[in-house]
Short mmCIF file of C-alpha atoms in Angstrom, two decimals:
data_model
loop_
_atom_site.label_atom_id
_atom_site.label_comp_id
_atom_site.label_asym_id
_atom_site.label_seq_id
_atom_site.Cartn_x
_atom_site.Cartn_y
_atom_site.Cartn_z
CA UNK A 174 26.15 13.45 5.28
CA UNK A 175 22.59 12.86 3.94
CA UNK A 176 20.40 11.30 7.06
CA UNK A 177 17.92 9.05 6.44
CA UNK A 178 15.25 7.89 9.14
CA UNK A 179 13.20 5.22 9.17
CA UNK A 180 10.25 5.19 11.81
CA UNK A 181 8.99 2.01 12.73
CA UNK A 182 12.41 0.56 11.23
CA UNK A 183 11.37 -2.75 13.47
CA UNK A 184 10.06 -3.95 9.65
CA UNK A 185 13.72 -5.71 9.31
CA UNK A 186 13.36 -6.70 5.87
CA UNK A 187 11.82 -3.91 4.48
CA UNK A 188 14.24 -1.74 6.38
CA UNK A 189 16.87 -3.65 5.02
CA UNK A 190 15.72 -3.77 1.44
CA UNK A 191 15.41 0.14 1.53
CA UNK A 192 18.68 0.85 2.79
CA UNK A 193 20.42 -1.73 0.73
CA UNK A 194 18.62 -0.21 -2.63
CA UNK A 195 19.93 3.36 -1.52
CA UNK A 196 23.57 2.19 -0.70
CA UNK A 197 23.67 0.57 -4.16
CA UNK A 198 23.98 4.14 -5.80
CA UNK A 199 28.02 5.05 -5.45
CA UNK A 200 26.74 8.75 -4.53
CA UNK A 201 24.80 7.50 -1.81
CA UNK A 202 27.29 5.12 -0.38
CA UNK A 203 28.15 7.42 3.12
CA UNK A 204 24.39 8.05 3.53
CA UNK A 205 23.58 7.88 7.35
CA UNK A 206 20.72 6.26 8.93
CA UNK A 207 18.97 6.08 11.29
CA UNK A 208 16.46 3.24 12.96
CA UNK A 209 13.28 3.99 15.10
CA UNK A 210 10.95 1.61 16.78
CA UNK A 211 9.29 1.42 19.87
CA UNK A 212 9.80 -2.58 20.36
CA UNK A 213 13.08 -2.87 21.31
CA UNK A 214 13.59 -6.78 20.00
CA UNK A 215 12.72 -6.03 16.86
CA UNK A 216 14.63 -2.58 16.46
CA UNK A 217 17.54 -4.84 17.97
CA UNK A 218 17.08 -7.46 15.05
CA UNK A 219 16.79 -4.61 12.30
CA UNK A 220 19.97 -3.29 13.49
CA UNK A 221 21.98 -6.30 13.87
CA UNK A 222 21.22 -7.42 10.26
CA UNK A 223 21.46 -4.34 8.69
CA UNK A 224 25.00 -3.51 10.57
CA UNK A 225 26.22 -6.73 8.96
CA UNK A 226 24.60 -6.30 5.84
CA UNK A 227 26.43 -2.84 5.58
CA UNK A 228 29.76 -4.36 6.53
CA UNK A 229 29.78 -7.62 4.45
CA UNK A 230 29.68 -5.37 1.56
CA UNK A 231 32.40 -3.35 2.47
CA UNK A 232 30.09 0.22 2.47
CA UNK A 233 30.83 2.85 4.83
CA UNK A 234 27.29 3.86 5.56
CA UNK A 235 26.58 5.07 8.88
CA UNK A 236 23.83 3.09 10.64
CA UNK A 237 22.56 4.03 14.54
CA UNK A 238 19.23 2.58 16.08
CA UNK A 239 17.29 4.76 18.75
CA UNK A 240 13.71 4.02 20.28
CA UNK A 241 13.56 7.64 20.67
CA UNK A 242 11.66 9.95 18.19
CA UNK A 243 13.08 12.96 18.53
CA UNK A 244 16.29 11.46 18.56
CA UNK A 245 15.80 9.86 15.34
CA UNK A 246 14.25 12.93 13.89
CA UNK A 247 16.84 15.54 14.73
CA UNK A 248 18.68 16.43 11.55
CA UNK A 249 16.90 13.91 9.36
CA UNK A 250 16.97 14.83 5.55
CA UNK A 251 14.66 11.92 4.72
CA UNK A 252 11.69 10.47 6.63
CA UNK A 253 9.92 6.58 5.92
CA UNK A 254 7.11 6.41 7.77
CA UNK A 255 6.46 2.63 8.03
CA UNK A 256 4.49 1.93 11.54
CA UNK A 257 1.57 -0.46 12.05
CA UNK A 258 0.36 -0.40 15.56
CA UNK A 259 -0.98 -2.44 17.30
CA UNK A 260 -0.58 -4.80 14.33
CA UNK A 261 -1.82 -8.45 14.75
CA UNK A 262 -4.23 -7.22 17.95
CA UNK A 263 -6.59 -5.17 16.43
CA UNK A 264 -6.74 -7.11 12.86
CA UNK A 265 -9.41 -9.54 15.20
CA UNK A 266 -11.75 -6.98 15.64
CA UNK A 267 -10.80 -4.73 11.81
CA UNK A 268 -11.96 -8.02 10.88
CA UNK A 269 -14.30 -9.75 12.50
CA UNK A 270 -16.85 -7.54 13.79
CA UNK A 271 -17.62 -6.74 10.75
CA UNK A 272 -17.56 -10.39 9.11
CA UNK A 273 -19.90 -11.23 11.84
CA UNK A 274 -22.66 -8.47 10.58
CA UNK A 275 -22.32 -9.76 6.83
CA UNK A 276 -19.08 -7.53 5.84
CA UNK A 277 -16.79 -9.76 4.25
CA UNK A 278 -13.14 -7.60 4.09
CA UNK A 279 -10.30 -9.09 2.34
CA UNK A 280 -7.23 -7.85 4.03
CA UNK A 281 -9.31 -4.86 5.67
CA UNK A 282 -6.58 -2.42 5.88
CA UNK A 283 -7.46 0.39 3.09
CA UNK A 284 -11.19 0.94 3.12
CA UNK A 285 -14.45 -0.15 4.83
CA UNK A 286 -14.55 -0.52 8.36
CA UNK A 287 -11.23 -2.46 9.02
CA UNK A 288 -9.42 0.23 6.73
CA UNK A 289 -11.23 3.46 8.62
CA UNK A 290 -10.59 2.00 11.94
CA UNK A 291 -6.79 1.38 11.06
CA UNK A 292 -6.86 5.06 9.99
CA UNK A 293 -8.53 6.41 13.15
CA UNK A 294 -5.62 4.42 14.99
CA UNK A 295 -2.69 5.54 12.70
CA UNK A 296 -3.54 8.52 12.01
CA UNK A 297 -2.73 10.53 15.18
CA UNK A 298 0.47 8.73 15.53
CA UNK A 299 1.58 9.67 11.97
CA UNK A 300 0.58 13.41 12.42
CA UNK A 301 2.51 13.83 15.65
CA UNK A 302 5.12 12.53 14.17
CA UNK A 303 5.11 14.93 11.11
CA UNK A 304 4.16 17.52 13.98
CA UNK A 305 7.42 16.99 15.60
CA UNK A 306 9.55 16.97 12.74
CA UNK A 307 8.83 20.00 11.75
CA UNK A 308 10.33 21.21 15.05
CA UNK A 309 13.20 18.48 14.31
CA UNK A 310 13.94 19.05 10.37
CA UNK A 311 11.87 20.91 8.86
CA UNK A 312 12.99 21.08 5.39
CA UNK A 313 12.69 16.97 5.30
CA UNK A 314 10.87 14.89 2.94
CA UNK A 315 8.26 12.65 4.36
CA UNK A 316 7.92 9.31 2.69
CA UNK A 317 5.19 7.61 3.80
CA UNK A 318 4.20 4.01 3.34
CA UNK A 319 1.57 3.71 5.84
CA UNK A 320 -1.57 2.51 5.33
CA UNK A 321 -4.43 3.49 4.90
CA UNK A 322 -2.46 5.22 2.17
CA UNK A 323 -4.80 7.45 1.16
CA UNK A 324 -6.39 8.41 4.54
CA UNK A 325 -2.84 8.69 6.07
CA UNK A 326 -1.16 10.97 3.25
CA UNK A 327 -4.37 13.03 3.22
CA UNK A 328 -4.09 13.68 7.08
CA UNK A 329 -0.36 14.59 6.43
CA UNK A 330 -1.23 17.27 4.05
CA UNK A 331 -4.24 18.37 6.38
CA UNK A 332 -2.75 18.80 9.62
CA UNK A 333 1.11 19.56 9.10
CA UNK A 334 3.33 21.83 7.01
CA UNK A 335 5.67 18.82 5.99
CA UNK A 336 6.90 18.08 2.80
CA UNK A 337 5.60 14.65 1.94
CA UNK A 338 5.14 11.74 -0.56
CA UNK A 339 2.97 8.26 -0.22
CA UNK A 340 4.40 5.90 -1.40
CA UNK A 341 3.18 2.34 -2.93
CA UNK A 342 4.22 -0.42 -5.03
CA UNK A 343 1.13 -1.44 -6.62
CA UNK A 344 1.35 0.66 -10.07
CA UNK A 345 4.76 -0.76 -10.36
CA UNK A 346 3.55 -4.51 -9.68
CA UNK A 347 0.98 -4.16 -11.95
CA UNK A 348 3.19 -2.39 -14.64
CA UNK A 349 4.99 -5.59 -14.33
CA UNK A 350 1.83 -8.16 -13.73
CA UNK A 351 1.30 -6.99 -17.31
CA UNK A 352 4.33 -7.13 -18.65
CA UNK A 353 4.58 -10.29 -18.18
CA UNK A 354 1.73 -11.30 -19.27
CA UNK A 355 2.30 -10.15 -22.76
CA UNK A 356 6.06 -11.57 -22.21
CA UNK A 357 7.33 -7.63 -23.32
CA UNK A 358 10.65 -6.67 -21.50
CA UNK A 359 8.87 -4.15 -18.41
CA UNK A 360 11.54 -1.50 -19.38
CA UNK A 361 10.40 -1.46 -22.86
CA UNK A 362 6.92 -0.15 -21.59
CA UNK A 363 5.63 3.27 -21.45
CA UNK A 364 2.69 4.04 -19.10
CA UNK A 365 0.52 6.61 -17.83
CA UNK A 366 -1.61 5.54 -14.71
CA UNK A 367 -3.57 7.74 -12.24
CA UNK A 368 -6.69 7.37 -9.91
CA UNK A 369 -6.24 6.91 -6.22
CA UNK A 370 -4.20 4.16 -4.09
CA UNK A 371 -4.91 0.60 -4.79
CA UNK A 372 -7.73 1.95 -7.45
CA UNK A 373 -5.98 3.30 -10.02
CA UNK A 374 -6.53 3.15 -13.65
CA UNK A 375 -3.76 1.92 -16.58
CA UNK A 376 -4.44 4.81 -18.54
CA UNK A 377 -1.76 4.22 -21.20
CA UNK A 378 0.05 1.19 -21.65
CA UNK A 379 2.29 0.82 -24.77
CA UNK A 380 5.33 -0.28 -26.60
CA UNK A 381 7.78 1.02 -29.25
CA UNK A 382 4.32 3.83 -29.40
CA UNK A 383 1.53 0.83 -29.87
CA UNK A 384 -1.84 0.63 -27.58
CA UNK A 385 -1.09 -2.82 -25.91
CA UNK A 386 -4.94 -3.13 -24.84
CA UNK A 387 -5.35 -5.16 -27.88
CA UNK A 388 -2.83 -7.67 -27.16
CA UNK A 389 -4.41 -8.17 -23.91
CA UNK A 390 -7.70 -8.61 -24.45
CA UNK A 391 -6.84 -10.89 -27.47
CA UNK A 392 -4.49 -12.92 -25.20
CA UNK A 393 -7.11 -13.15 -22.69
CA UNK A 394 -9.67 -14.09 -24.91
CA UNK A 395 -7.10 -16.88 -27.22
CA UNK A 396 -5.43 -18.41 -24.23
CA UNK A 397 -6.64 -22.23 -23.59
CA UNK A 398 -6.74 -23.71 -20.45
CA UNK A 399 -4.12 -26.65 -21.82
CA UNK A 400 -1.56 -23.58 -22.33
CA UNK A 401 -1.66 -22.72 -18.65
CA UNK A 402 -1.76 -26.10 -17.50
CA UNK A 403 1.26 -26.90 -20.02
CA UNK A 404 2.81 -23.77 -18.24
CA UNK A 405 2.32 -24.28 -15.02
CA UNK A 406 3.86 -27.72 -15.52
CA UNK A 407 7.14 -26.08 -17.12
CA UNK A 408 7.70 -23.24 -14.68
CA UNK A 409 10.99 -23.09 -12.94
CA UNK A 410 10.08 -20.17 -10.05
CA UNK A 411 11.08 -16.81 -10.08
CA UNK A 412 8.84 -13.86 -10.34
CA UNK A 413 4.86 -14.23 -10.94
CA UNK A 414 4.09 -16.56 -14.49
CA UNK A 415 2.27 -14.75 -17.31
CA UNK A 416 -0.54 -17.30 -16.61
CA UNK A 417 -1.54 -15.79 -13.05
CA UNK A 418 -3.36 -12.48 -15.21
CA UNK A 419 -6.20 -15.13 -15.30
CA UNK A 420 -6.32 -14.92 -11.63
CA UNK A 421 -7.17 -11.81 -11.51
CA UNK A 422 -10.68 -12.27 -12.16
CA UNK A 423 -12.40 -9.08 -10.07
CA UNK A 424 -9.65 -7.09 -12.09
CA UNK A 425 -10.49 -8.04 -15.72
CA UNK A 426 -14.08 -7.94 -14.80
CA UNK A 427 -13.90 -4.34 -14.17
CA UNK A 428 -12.07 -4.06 -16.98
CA UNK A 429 -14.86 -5.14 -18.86
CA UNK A 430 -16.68 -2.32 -17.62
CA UNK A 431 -14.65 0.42 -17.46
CA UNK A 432 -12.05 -0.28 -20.82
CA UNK A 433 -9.19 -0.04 -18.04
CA UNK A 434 -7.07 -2.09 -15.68
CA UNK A 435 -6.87 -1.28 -12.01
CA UNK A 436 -3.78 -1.43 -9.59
CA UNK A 437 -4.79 -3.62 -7.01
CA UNK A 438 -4.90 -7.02 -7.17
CA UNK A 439 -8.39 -8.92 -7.45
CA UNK A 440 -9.11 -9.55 -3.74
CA UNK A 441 -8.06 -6.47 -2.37
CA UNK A 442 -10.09 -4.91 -4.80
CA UNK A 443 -13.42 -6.79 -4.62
CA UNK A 444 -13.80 -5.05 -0.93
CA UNK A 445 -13.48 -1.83 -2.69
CA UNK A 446 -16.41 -2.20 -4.65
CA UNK A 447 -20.22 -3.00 -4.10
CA UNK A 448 -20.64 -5.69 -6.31
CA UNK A 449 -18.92 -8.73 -5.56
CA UNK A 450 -18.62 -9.40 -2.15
CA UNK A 451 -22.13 -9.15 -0.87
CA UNK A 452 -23.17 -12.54 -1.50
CA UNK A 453 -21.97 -15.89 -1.52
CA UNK A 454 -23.23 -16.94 -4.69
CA UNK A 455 -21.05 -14.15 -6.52
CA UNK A 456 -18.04 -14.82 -4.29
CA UNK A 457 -17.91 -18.55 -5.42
CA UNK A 458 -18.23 -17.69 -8.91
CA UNK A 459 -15.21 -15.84 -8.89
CA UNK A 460 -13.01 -17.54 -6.51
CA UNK A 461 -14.95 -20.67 -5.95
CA UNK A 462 -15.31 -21.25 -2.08
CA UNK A 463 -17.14 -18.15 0.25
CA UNK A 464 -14.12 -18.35 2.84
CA UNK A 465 -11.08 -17.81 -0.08
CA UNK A 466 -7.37 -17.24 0.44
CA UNK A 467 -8.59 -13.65 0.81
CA UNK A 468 -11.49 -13.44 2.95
CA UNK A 469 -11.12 -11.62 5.95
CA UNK A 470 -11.90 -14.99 8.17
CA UNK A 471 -9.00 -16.36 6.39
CA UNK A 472 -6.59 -13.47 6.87
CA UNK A 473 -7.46 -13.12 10.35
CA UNK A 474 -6.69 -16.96 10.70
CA UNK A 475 -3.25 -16.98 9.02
CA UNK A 476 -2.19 -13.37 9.66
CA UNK A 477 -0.84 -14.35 13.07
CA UNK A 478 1.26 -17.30 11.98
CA UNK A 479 2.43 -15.40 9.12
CA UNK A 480 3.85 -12.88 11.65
CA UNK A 481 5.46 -15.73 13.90
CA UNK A 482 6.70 -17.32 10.86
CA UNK A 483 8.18 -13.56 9.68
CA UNK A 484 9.82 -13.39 12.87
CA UNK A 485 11.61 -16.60 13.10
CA UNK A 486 12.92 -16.04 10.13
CA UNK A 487 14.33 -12.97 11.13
CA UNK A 488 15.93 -14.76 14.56
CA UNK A 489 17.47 -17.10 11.99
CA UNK A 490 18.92 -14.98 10.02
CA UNK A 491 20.91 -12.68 13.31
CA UNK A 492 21.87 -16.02 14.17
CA UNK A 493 23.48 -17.07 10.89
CA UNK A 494 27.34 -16.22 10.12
CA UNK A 495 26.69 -16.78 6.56
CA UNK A 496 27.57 -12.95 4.66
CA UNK A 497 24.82 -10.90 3.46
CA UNK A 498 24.71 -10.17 -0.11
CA UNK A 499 22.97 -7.31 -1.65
CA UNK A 500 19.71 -8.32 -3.42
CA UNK A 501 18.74 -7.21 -6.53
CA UNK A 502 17.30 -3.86 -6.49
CA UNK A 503 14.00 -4.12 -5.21
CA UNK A 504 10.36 -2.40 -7.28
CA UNK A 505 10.52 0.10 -4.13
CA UNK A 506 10.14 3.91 -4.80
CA UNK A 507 12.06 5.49 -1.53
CA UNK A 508 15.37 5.01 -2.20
CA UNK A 509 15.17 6.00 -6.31
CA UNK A 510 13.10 9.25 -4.72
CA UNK A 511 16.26 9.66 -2.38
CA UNK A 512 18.52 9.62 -4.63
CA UNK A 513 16.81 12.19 -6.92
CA UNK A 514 16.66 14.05 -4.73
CA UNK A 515 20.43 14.58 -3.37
CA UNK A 516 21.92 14.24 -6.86
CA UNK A 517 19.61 15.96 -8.55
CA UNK A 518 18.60 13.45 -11.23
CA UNK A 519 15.22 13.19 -12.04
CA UNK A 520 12.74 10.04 -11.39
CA UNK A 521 9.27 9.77 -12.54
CA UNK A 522 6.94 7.58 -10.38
CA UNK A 523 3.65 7.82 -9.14
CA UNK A 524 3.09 9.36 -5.84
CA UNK A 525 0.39 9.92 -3.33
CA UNK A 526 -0.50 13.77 -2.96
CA UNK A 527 -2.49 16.31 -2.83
CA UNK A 528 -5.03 16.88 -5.46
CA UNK A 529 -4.51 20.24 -6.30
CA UNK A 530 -6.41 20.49 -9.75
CA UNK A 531 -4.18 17.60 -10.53
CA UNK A 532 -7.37 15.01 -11.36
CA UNK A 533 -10.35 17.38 -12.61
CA UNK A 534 -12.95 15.54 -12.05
CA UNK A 535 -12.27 13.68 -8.34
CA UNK A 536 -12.76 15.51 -5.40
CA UNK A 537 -10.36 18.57 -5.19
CA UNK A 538 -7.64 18.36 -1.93
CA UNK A 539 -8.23 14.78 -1.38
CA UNK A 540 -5.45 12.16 -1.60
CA UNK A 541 -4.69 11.41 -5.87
CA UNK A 542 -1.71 8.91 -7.20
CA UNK A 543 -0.50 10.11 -10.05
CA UNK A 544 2.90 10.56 -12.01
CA UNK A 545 5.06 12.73 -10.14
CA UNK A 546 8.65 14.11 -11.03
CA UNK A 547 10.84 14.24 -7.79
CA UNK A 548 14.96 16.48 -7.97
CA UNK A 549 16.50 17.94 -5.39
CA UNK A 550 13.61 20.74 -5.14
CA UNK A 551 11.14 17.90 -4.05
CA UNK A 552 8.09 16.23 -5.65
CA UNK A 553 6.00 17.56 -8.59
CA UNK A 554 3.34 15.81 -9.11
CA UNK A 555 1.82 16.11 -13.03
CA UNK A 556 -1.58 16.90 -14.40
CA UNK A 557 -3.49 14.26 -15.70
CA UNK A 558 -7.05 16.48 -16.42
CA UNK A 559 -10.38 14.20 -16.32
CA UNK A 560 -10.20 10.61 -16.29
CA UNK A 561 -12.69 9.04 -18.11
CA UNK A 562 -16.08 9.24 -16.30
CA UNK A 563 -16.21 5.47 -15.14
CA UNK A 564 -13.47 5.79 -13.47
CA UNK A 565 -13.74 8.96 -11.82
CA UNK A 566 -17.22 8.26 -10.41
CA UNK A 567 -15.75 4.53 -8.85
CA UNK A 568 -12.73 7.06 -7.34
CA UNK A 569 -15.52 9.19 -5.98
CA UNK A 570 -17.25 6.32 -4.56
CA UNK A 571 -13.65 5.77 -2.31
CA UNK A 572 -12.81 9.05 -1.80
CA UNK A 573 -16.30 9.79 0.21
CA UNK A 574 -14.76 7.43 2.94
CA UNK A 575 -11.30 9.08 2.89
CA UNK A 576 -12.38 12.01 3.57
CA UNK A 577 -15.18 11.35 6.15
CA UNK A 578 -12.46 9.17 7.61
CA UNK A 579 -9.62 11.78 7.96
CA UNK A 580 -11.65 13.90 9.51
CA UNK A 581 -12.91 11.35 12.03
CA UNK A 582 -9.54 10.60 12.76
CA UNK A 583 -8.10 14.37 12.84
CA UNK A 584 -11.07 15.46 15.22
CA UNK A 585 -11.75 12.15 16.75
CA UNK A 586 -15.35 12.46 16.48
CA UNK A 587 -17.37 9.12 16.30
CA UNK A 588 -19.63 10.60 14.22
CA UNK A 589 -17.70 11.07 11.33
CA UNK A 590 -16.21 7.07 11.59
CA UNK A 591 -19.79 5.67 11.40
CA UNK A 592 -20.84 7.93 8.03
CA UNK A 593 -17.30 7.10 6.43
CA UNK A 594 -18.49 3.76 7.10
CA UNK A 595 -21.96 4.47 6.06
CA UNK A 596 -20.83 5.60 2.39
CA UNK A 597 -18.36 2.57 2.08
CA UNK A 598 -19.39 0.55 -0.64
CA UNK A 599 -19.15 -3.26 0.12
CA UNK A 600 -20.50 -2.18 4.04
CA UNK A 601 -23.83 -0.07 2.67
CA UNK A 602 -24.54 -2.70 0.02
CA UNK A 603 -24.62 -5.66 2.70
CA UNK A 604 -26.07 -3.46 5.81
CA UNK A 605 -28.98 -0.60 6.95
CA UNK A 606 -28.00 2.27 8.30
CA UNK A 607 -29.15 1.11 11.42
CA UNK A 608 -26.90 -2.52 11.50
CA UNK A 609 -24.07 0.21 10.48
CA UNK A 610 -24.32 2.28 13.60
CA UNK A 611 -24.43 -0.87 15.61
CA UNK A 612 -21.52 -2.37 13.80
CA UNK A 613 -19.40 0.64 14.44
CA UNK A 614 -20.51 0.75 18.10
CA UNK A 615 -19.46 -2.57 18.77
CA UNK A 616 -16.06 -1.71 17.09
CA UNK A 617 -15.44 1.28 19.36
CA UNK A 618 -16.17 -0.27 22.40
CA UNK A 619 -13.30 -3.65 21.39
CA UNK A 620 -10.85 -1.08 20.16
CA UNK A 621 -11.33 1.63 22.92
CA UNK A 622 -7.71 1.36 24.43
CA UNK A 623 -5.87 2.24 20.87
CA UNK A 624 -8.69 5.15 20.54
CA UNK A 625 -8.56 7.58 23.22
CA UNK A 626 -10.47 10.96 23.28
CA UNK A 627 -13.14 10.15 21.10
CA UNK A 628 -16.49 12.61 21.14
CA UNK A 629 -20.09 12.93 20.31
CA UNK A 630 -22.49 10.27 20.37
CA UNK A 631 -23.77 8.25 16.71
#
């Protein structure tokens, strides 16, 4: 009986969605799994739901719940790493400290200082997990969805002998954010995108072997405002309209400069970059108002409600006798990846690894996403060679933090935080060196009880 663990399984609807998406395979239908989470209310909630789930479909899937590791570890053929600790608590100070110096984060969770001081919190929980599983089951696959995606999956690679995979859904949302937009079927599509997590690049994007680039940029160009208001007035719900491409306006304008689309969505990806959100002039350009949907004063506002909402939703639904039926198949990669791997089928996707000569011109061993082919043997990732130079000196400009952050994280040195913060690019185009250092100081000393053991003076 395949065993599948999820850590941090107190995620009920992504737990659910995951398990649901692997039971709908008829090979996979006796799969066992297992649910791990330290917060007992929620674990409770995860397994409720999903026990119901699993018997108002009439599957015979094993399900067990444990809030201990090793426990849920022991035997396991597949690991999800999903944790986010302390959650809500430390987004006030990921957040803003640094809006309070002039660093204006979106969400604050991938890069800059919210996303390096997530990673120096994560981090050490994620390896010790990996640390103990190789004790626990060895020959399992890690599948990680924890951000900082890069940073994490890097530190996997780094500091254990675990097979692993990161895993994210933004290539396949924006496979599909453009799909619509040209109103093309997304299974009619054939891509080719690599780069790093959340930046990268649509290398290839075709159909029936024709270059759609054309289409877009001549939609983009042709499209009147009365034909998205017309739109808007005729939609009926459902997934994302074609007409929200022209809200991604940090997205197209790098496309403008680099002849490629990107895989994160505008916001998040304005806080990668040095250009945009440095000044309040250029943020109300592009999104009108300084303190946007997707500023981090706004996400620190409404991230807590969003949560409380979340979770009342969740109490409803244990409390409800109405059956659960299975969803459509969600744009998730872990249970496809599962399932190649027991039957032996192969799935392409793109994957966070290792950059073993994978990218040629990125920084070697650092975290890539790229097309990867997964079977029962495990992942193999696929060259890609040199992307073109834009895009591989904007990677660069990420990757410097990455790796200054895993190793901040992995030897818990102080040091190393403040110059992965020093090279981020939003933080070093707002702030001195010096306003850095003190920036970072203040954030150790609020987060000091989630960051033990940390050494050497900045």
């Amino acid at each position: 009986m395949v065993k599948t663990t999820i850590v941090g399984a107190g995620s009920v609807i992504f737990s659910q969605k995951i398990i649901m998406d692997v039971l709908g395979f008829e090979e996979l239908k006796n799969c066992k799994f297992t649910l791990m989470d330290i917060n007992l209310k929620k674990l409770e909630n995860s397994f409720s739901l999903t026990k119901r789930a699993i018997e108002d479909n009439n599957l015979s899937a094993k399900l067990e719940k444990t809030n201990n590791l090793d426990n849920a570890l022991d035997g396991a053929d597949f690991v999800v790493l999903m944790i986010d600790t302390p959650a809500v608590e430390a987004i006030k100070y990921d957040n803003l400290i640094p809006y309070k110096y002039g660093v204006n984060q979106v969400i604050g969770d991938t890069l800059g200082p919210g996303g390096v001081f997530k990673a120096l919190r994560l981090i050490p929980q994620v390896v010790d997990i990996c640390k103990r599983a190789e004790k626990l089951c060895p020959n399992a696959l890690i599948i990680n969805y924890v951000n900082p995606m890069a940073m994490v999956t890097w530190a996997i690679g780094e500091a254990t002998k675990m097979k692993y995979v990161g895993i994210c859904h933004g290539v396949k949302g924006t496979v599909r954010r453009l799909a619509t937009f040209l109103e093309i079927p997304e299974e009619e599509i054939d891509y080719w995108i690599a780069g790093i997590n959340h930046m990268a690049w649509v290398l290839k994007f075709e159909h029936q072997g024709k270059d759609l680039y054309p289409l877009i940029w001549k939609k983009l160009k042709e499209t009147k405002i009365e034909d998205i208001r017309k739109a808007k007035k005729e939609f009926k719900g459902g997934f994302s309209p074609w007409y929200e491409m022209f809200d991604e306006k940090y997205r197209i304008e790098m496309m403008k400069v680099t002849g490629y689309f990107m895989t994160e969505t505008s916001g998040h990806l304005s806080e990668y970059l040095p250009y945009f959100r440095k000044r309040k002039d250029i943020i109300k350009k592009f999104d009108g108002d300084e303190d946007w949907k997707g500023s981090s004063m706004y996400y620190y506002r409404t991230i807590a409600g969003i949560r409380k909402k979340y979770d009342k939703d969740v109490e409803r639904m244990v409390r409800s006798k109405h059956p659960i039926k299975i969803a459509e198949k969600s744009i998730e990669y872990a249970p496809d990846i599962i399932y190649a791997s027991v039957t032996n089928k192969y799935f392409r996707f793109n994957g966070n690894v290792r950059n073993t000569g994978l990218i040629t011109n990125v920084q070697q061993n650092a975290c890539v996403e790229v097309p990867c082919f997964v079977d029962r043997l495990g992942v193999h990732p696929c060259y890609v060679g040199d992307l073109p130079e834009i895009c591989a000196a904007l990677n660069r400009t990420n990757i410097n933090v990455q790796e200054l952050g895993v190793k901040a994280a992995l030897n818990k040195d102080m040091k190393f935080a403040y110059h992965a913060i020093l090279m981020d690019p939003l933080t070093s185009a707002v702030l001195s060196p010096d306003e850095i250092k003190k920036m970072v100081n203040e954030m150790f000393k609020a987060e000091k009880k989630w960051l033990k053991g940390y050494k050497s003076k900045m």
